Coordinates of C-alpha atoms and ligand atoms in Angstrom, one line a residue:
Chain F
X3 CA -0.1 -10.6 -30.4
X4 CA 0.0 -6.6 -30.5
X5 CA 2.9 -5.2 -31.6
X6 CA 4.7 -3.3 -28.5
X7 CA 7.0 -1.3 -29.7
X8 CA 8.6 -0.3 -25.5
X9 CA 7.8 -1.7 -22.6
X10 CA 7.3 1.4 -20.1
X11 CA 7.9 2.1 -16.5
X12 CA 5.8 5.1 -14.5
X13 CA 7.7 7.4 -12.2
X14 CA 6.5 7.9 -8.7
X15 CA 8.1 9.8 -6.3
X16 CA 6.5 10.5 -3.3
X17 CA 7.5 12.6 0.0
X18 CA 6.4 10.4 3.3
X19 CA 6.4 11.9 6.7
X20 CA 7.2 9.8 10.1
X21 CA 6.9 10.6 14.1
X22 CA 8.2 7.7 15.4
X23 CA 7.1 7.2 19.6
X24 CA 10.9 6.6 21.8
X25 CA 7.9 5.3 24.2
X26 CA 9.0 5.8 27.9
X27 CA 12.7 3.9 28.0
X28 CA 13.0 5.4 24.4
X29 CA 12.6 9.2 26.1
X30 CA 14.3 8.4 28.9
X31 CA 17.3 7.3 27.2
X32 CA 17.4 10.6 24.7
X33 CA 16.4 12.7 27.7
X34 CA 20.1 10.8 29.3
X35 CA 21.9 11.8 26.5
X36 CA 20.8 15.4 26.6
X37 CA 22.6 15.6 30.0
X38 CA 25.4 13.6 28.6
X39 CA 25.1 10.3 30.6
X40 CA 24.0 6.6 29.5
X41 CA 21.2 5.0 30.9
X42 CA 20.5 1.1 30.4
X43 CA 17.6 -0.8 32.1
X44 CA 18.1 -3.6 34.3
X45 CA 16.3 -6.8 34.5
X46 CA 14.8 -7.2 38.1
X47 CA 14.8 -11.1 37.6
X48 CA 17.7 -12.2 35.8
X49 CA 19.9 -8.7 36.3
X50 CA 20.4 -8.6 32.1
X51 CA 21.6 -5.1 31.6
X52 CA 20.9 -3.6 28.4
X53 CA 21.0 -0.2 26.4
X54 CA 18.7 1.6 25.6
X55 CA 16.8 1.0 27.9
X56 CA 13.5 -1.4 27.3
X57 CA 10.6 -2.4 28.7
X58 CA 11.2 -6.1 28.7
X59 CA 14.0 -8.1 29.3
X60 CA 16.0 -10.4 25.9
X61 CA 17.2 -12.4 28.2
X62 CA 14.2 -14.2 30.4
X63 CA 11.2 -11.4 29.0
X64 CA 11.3 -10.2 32.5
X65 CA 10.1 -6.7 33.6
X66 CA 13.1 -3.9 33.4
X67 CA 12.1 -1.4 35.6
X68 CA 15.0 0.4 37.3
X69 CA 17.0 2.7 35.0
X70 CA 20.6 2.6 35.9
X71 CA 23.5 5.1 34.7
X72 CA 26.6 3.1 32.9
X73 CA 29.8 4.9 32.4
X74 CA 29.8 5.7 28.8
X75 CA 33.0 3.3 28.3
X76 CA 33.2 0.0 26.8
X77 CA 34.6 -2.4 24.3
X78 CA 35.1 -2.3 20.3
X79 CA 33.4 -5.9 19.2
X80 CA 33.0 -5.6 15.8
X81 CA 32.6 -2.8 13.0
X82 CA 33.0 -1.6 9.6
X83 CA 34.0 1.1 7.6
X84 CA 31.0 1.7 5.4
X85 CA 32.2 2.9 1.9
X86 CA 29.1 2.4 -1.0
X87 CA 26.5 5.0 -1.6
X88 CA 22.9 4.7 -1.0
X89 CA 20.1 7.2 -0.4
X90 CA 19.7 7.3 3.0
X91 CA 15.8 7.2 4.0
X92 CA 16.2 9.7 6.8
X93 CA 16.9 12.4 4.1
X94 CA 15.8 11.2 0.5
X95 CA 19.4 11.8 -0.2
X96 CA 22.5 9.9 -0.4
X97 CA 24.2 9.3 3.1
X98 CA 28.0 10.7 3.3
X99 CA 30.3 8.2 2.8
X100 CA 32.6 6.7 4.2
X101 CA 32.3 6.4 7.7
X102 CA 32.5 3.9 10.4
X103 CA 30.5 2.1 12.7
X104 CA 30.6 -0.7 15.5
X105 CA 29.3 -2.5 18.2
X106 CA 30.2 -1.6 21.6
X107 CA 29.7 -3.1 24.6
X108 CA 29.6 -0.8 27.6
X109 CA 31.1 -1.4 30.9
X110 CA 28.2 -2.7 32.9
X111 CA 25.9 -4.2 29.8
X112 CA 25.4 -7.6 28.5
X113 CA 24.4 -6.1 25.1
X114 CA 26.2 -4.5 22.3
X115 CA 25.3 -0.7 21.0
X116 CA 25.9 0.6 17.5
X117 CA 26.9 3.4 16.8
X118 CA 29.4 5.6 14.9
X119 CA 33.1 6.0 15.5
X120 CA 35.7 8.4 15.0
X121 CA 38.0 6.3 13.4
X122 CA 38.0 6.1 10.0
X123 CA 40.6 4.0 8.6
X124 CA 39.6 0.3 9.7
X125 CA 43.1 -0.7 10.1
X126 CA 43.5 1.4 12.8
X127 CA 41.0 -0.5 14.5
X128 CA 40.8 -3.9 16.3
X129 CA 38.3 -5.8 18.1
X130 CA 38.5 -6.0 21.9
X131 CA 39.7 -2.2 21.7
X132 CA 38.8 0.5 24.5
X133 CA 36.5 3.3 23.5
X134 CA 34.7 6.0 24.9
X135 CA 31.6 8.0 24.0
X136 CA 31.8 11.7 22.7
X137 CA 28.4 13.6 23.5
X138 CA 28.4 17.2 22.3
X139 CA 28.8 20.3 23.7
X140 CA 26.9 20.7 26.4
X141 CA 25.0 24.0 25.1
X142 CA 24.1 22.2 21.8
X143 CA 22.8 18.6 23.2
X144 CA 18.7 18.5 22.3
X145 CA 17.7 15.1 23.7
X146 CA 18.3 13.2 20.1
X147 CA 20.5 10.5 18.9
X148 CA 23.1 12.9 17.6
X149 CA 23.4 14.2 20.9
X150 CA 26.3 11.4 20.9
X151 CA 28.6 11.8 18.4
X152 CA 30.7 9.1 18.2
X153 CA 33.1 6.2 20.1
X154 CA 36.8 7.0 19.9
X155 CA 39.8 4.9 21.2
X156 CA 40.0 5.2 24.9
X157 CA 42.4 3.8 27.5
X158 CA 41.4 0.9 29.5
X159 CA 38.7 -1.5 29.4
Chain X
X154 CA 3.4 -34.6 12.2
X155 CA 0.1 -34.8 11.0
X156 CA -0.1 -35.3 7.2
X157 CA 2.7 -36.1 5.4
X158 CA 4.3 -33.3 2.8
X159 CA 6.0 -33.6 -0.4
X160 CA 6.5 -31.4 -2.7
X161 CA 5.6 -32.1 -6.2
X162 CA 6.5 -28.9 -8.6
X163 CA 8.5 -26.0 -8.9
X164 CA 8.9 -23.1 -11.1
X165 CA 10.9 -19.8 -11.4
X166 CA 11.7 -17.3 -14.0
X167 CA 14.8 -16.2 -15.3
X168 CA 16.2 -13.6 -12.6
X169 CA 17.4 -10.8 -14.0
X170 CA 18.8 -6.9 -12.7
X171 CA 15.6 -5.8 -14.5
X172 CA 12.9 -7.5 -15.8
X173 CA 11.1 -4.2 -17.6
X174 CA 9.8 -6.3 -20.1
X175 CA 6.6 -7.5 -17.7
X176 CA 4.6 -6.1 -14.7
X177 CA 4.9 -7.7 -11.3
X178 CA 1.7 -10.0 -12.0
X179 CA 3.2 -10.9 -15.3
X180 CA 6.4 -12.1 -13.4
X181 CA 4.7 -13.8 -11.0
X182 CA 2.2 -15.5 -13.6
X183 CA 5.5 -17.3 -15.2
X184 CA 6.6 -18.7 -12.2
X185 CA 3.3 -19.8 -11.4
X186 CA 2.4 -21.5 -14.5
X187 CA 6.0 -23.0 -14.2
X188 CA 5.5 -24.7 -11.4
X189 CA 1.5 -26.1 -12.5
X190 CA 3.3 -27.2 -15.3
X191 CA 6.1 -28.8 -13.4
X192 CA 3.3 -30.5 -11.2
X193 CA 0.9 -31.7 -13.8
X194 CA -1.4 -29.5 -12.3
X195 CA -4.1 -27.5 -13.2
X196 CA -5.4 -24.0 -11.5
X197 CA -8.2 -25.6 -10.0
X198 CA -6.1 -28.8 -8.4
X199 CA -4.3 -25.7 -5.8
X200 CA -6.6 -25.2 -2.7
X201 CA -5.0 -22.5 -1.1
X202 CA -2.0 -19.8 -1.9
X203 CA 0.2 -18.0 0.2
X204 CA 2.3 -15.1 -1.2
X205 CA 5.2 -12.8 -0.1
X206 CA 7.4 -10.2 -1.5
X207 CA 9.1 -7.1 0.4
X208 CA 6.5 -4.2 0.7
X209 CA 9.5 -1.0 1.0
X210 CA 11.0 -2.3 -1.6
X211 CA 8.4 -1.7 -4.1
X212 CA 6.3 0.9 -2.5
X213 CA 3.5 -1.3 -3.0
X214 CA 1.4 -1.8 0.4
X215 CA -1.1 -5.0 0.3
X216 CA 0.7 -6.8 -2.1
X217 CA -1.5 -9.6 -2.2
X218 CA -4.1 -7.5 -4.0
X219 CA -1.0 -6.7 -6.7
X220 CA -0.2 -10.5 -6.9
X221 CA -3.4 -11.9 -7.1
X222 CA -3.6 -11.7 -10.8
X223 CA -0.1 -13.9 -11.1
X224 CA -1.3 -16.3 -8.3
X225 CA -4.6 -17.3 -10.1
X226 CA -6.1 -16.9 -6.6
X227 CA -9.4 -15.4 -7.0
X228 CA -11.7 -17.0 -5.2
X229 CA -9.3 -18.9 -3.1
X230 CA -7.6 -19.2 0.2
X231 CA -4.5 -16.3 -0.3
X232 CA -2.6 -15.4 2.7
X233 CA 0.9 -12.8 2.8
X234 CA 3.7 -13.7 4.5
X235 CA 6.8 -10.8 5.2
X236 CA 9.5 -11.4 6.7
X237 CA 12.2 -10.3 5.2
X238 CA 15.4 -12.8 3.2
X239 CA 13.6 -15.8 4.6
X240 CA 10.1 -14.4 3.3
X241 CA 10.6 -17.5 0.7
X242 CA 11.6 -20.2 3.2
X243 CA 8.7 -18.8 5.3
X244 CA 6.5 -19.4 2.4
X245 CA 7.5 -23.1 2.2
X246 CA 7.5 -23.4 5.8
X247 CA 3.5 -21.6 6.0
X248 CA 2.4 -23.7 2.7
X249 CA 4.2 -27.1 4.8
X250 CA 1.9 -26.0 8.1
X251 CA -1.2 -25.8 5.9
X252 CA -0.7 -29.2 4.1
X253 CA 0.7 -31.1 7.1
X254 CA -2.2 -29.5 9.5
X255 CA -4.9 -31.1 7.0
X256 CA -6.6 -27.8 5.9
X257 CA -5.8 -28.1 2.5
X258 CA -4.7 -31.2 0.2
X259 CA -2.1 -28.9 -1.9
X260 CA -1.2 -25.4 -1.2
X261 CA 0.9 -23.2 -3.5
X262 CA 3.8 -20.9 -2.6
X263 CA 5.1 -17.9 -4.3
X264 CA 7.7 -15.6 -3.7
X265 CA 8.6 -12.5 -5.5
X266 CA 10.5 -9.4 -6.4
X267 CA 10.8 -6.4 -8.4
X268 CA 14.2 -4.8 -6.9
X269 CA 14.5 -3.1 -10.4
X270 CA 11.6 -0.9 -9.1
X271 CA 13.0 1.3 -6.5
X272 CA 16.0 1.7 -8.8
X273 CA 18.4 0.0 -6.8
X274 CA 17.7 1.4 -3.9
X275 CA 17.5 -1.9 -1.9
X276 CA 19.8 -0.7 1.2
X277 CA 17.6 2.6 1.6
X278 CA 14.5 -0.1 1.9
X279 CA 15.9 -2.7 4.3
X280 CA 17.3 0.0 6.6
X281 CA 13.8 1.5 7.0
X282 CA 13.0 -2.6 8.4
X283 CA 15.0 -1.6 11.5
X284 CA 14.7 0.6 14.4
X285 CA 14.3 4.0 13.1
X286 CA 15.9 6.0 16.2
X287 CA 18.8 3.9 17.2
X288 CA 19.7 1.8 14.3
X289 CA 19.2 3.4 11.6
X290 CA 21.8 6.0 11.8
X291 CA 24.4 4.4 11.2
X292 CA 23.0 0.9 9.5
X293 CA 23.7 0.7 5.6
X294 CA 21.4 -2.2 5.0
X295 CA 22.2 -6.1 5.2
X296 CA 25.3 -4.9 3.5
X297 CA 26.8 -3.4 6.6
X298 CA 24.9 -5.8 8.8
X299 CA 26.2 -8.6 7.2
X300 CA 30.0 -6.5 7.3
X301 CA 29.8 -6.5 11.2
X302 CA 29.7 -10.4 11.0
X303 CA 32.2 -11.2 9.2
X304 CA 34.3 -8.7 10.9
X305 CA 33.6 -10.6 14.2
X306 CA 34.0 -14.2 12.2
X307 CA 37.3 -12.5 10.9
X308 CA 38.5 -11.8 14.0
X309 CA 37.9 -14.7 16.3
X310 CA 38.7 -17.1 13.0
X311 CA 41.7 -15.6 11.5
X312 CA 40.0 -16.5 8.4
X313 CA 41.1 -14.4 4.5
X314 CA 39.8 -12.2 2.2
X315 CA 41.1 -14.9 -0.1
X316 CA 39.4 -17.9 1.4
X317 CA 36.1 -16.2 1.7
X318 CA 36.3 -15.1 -2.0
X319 CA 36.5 -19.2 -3.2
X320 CA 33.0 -19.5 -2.5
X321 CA 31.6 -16.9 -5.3
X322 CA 34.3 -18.3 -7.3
X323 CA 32.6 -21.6 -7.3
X324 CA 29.1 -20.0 -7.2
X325 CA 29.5 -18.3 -10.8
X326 CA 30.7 -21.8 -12.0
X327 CA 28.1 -23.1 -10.7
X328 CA 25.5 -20.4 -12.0
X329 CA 27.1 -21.1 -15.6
X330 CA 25.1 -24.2 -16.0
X331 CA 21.7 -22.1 -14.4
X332 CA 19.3 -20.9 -17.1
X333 CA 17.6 -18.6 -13.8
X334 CA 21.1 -17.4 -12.5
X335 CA 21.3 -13.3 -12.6
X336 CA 25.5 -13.4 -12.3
X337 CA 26.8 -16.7 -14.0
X338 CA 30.1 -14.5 -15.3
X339 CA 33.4 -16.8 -14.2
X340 CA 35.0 -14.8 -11.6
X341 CA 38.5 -15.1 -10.3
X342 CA 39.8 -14.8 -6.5
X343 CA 42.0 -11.5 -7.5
X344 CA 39.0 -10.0 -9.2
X345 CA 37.6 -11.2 -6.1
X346 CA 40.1 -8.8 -4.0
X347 CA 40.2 -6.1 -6.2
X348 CA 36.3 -5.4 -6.3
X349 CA 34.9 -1.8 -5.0
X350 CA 34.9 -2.2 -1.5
X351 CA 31.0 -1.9 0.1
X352 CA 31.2 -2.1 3.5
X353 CA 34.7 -3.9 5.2
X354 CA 35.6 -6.5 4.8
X355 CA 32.4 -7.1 2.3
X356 CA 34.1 -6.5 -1.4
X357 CA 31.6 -5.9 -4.1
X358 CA 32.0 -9.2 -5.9
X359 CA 31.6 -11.2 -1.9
X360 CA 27.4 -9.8 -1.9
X361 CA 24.7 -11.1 -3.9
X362 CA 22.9 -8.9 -6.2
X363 CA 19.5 -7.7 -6.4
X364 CA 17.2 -9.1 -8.8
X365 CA 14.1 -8.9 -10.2
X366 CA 12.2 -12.5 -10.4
X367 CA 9.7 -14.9 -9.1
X368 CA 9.5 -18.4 -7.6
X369 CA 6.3 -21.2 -7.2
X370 CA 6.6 -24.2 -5.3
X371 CA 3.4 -26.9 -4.8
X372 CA 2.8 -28.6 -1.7
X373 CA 0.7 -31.4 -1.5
X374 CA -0.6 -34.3 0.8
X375 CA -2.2 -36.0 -2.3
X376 CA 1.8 -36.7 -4.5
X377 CA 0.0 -39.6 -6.2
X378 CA 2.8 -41.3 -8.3
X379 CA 4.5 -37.8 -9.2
X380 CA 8.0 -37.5 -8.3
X381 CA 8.0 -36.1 -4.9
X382 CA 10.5 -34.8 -2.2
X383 CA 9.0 -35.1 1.1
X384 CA 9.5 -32.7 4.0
X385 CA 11.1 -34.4 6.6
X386 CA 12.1 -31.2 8.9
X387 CA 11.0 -28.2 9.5
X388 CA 12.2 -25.2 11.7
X389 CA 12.1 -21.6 12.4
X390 CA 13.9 -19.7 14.9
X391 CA 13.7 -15.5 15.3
X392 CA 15.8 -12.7 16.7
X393 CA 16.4 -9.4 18.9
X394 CA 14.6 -6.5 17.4
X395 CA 18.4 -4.6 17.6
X396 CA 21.4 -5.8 16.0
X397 CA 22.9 -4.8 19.2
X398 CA 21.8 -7.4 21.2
X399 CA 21.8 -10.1 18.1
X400 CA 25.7 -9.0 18.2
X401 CA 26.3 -9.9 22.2
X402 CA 26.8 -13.5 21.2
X403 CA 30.6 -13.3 20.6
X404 CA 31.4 -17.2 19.8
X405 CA 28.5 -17.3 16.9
X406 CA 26.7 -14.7 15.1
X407 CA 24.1 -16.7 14.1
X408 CA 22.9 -18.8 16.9
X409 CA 19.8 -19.0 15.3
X410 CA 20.7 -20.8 13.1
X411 CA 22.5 -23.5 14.7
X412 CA 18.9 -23.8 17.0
X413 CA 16.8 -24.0 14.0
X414 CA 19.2 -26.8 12.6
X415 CA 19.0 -28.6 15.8
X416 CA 15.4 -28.4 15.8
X417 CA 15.0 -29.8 12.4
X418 CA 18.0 -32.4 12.2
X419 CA 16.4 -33.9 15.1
X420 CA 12.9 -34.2 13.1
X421 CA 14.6 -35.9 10.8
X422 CA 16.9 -38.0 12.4
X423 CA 19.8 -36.6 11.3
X424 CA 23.0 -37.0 13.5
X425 CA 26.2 -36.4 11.5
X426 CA 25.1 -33.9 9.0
X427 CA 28.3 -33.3 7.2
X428 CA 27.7 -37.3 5.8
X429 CA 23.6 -36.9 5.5
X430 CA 23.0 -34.3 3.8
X431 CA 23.5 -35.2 -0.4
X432 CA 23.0 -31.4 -1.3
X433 CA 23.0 -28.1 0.3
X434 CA 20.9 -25.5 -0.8
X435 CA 22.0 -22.8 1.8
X436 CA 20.8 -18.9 2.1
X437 CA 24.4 -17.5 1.7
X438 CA 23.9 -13.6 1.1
X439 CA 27.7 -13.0 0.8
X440 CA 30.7 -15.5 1.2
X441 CA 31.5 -15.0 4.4
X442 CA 27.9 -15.9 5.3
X443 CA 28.4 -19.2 3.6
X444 CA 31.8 -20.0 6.0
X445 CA 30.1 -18.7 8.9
X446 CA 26.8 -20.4 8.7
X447 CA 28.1 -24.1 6.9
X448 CA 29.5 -24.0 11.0
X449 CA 26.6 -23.3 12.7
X450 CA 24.7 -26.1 10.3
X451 CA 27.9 -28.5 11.4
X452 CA 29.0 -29.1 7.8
X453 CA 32.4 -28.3 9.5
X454 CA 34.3 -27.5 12.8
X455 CA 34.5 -23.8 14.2
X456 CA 36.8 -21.6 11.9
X457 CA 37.0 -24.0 9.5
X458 CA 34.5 -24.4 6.9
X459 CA 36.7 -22.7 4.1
X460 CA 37.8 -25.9 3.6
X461 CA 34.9 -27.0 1.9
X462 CA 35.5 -24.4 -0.5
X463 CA 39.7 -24.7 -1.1
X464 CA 39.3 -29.1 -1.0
X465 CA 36.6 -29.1 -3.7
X466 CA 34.0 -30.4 -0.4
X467 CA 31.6 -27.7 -1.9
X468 CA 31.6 -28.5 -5.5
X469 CA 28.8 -30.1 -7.5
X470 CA 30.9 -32.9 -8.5
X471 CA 32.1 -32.7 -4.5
X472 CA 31.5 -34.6 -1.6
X473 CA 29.2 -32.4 -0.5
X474 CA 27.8 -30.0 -2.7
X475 CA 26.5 -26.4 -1.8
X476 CA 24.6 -24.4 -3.6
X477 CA 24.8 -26.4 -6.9
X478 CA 21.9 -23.5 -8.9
X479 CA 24.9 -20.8 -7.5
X480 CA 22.6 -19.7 -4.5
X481 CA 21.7 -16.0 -3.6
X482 CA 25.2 -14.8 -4.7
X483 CA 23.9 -15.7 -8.2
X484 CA 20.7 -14.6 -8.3
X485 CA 18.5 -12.5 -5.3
X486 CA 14.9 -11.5 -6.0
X487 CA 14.4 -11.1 -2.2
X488 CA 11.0 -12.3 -1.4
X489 CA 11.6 -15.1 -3.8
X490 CA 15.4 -15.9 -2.8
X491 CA 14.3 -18.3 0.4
X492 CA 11.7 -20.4 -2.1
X493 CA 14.4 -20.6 -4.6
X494 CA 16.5 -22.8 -2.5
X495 CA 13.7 -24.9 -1.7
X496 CA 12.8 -25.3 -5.2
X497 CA 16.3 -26.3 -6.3
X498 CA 17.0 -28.8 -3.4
X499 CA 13.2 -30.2 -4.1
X500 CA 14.2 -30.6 -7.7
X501 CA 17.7 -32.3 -6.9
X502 CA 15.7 -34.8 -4.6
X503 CA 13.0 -35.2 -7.5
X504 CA 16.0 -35.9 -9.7
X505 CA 14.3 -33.3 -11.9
X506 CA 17.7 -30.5 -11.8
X507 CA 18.4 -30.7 -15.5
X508 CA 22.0 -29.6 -15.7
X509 CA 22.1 -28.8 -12.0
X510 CA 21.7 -32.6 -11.3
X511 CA 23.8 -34.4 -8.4
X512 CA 23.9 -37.8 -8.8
X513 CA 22.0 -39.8 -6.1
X514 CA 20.3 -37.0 -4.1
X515 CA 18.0 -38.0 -1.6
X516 CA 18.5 -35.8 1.2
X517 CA 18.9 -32.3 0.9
X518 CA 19.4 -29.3 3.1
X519 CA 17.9 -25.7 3.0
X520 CA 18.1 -23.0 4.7
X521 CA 16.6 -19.5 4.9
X522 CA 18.4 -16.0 6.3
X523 CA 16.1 -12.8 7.1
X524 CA 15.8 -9.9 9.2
X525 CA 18.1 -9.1 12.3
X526 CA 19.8 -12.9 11.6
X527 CA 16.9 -15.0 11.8
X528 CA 16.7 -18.4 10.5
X529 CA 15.2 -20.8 8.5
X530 CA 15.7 -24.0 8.4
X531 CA 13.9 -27.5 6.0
X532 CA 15.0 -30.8 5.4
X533 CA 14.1 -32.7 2.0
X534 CA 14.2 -36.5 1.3
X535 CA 13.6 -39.1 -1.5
X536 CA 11.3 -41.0 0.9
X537 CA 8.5 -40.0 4.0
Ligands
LIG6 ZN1 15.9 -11.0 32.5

């Protein structure tokens, strides 16, 4: 056997650009938040109502063709307060840390979203509470995610 | 069924956080030759190979042209499989399909990763597997995933911190008497407690780690007079694309997993599998996964599976034993992790565990965990 005196690793580090397609429900739903409301599809078969909007029902596969507007209101079912570094892929650099994230399940829907929440101490949060969406200013929405900024404790289910 | 299955060999290398002492091929090639060895086998007694790793979390695209020199399959029948945690129990579950269908008399499955590679970086990979414009804003990997869960076990159970932490407590004693364990360090339920906190209520010492390492398991139609373990269930059951709709279900996380367990106990004829089952070799990638999912595989009632853990149920010299090799919180070299836990349950049926051994195996219980909460599920016996 040669003699190896270290074994060696090569360094690669590339830069990779994505466009990711919304598609049609995908667009419509951004284009939603631009004007600061939240639209969910409804299944014409079963009546599943889901956000974001989709093309085909979880519930039976059926068609979802009707858009329909849901408060943007609903219920805290589970989340996290997420407090270990990583780099997040988006940026090639580390995410900010902490912050805090849930499932909610708006008034109307059968699924859960996730998304951020204001909150950041998780003791001050419970499962079952009330929250409400937070879009941004009017002026400064753009038709993106971002567009809604968070969930914070509301009143009422 | 079509033919019957056993399996007949098993290898796997040490796991380790870094294995920069060999290339991915080399790592694979001692897992394969492992398990030949294991199997009395030689390279030309394996008809057909399928493979699988994580792609993102090496960089490396087509990595069945990388593996190929590890495999020994030149020349041969050498399919990829992906799918995330269970890419090793889907591996076992393809290499079953090809044996069982009567293509091939013995198929090989291997499973590995290099997580040393993207140096560390496992969460940034496994959050580019989901939805990039709604989900991945605010997802931090199976970390936070896995968080969520047990924040919704937490909440409908009423379950501890302190009660969840027993399982890696017994893991690491467990992993103590595992030559392939990455973590076999005794660890105690304050250390537990007082671990960094990742992603609540996930501490750093309740999530497995990420290892570099390798797994080959041979399946065969023709066992001869080898020692075999037979495959006597076999099931597979996927999810939502978003973990917002996996996350409606409020009663049960993981109701995948209690239909792929259906699906298979009732292949095998098993009815009461708390009693059945001899040894559980269960996909648990933190400890509250292992108390959530030992209820959706009815090894106990709703809420209450930490008893396993605090009554000594769980332990190797238990009643029922989980996890005897440690499991995933002991060692994780993702695309291998799924095939790992076939190849220790196959072993403890084959009464071929070395110091893992549980007396009088003869039916055994895996299970594999990928993706937005799939599931995986095979059932191992003594006899066909
Ligand atoms: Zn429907």
């Amino acid at each position: 056997m040669s003699d190896l005196k270290a074994p060696i690793a090569v360094r690669c580090t590339p830069e990779l650009v994505y466009n990711y397609a919304a598609g049609r429900y995908g667009s419509l739903f951004l284009q939603g938040l631009k004007e600061g409301r939240i639209l969910a599809s409804r299944c014409r078969r079963c009546a599943r109502t889901l956000v974001p909007p989709r093309l085909a029902c979880t519930g039976c596969f059926g068609a979802m063709e009707d858009a329909v507007e849901l408060e943007p209101r609903g219920e805290l079912l589970a989340f996290t307060l997420v407090a270990f570094p990583f780099l997040d892929p988006f940026t090639g650099i580390q995410r900010p840390i902490p912050y805090c994230y849930g499932m909610v399940r708006f008034a109307g829907a059968d699924n859960t979203f996730q998304y951020f929440l204001s909150e950041k101490d998780p003791a001050k949060l419970r499962v079952g509470q009330p929250v409400r969406a937070v879009f941004r200013a009017a002026a400064e929405r753009v038709g993106e995610m971002a567009d809604l900024l968070y969930f914070e404790p509301g009143i009422g289910g | 069924m079509g033919e019957r299955v056993a399996i007949i060999g098993a290898g796997q290398t040490p796991h380790r956080s870094r294995r920069l002492d060999v290339s991915a091929p080399e790592l694979i090639d001692e897992a394969v030759q492992a398990a030949l060895a294991d199997a009395g086998l030689e390279p030309d007694g394996i008809d057909a190979i399928v493979v699988g790793n994580m792609e993102h979390f090496e960089g490396i695209h087509l990595s069945d042209l990388w593996a190929v020199e590890g495999t020994g399959g030149v020349g041969k029948p050498h399919l990829k499989i992906a799918t995330g945690g269970t890419t090793g129990s889907s591996l076992a579950q393809a290499a079953y399909y090809l044996v069982a269908g009567g293509m091939f008399p013995t198929v090989l499955a291997v499973g590995w990763e290099r997580l040393s590679d993207s140096e560390g970086e496992t969460t940034t990979g496994i959050v580019t597997a989901f939805d990039p414009i709604y989900e991945r804003p605010t997802l931090a990997g199976a970390v936070s995933g896995l968080a969520v869960m047990a924040c919704q076990y937490q909440a409908r159970t009423g379950v501890r911190a302190e009660e969840a932490a027993l399982v890696v407590v017994q893991a690491r004693e467990n992993a103590a008497r595992n030559p392939h364990a990455h973590l076999s360090k005794a660890v105690t339920v304050p250390e537990v407690l007082a671990s960094p906190l990742l992603s609540s209520p996930l501490r750093y010492l309740d999530m497995c780690p990420t290892s570099d390492g390798a797994c080959a398991v041979v399946f065969t139609s023709r066992p001869g007079a080898r020692r075999a373990a037979w495959v006597r269930g076999v099931a597979s059951r996927h999810n939502h694309t978003l973990l917002g709709d996996v996350a409606e279900g409020a009663h049960d996380y993981i109701n995948t997993l209690e239909q792929a367990a259906a699906d298979a106990y009732g292949q095998a004829g098993i009815r009461d599998p708390r009693r059945e089952f001899d040894v559980v070799e269960m996909y648990e990638p933190c400890t509250w996964a292992a108390l959530e999912w030992a209820e959706s595989l009815g090894l106990a009632p709703r809420g209450h599976a930490a008893a396993l853990w605090a009554d000594g149920t769980a332990r190797r010299d238990g009643d029922l034993p989980i996890n005897p090799s440690g499991g995933v919180l002991c060692a994780n070299p993702i695309g291998a992790t799924g095939l790992v836990r076939v190849a220790e349950a196959s072993a403890q049926v084959r009464a071929a565990a070395g110091p893992l051994q549980v007396d009088g195996v003869r039916t055994a219980l895996v299970t594999g965990f990928g993706g937005s909460f799939w599931s995986e599920v095979m059932i191992l016996g003594s006899e066909a």
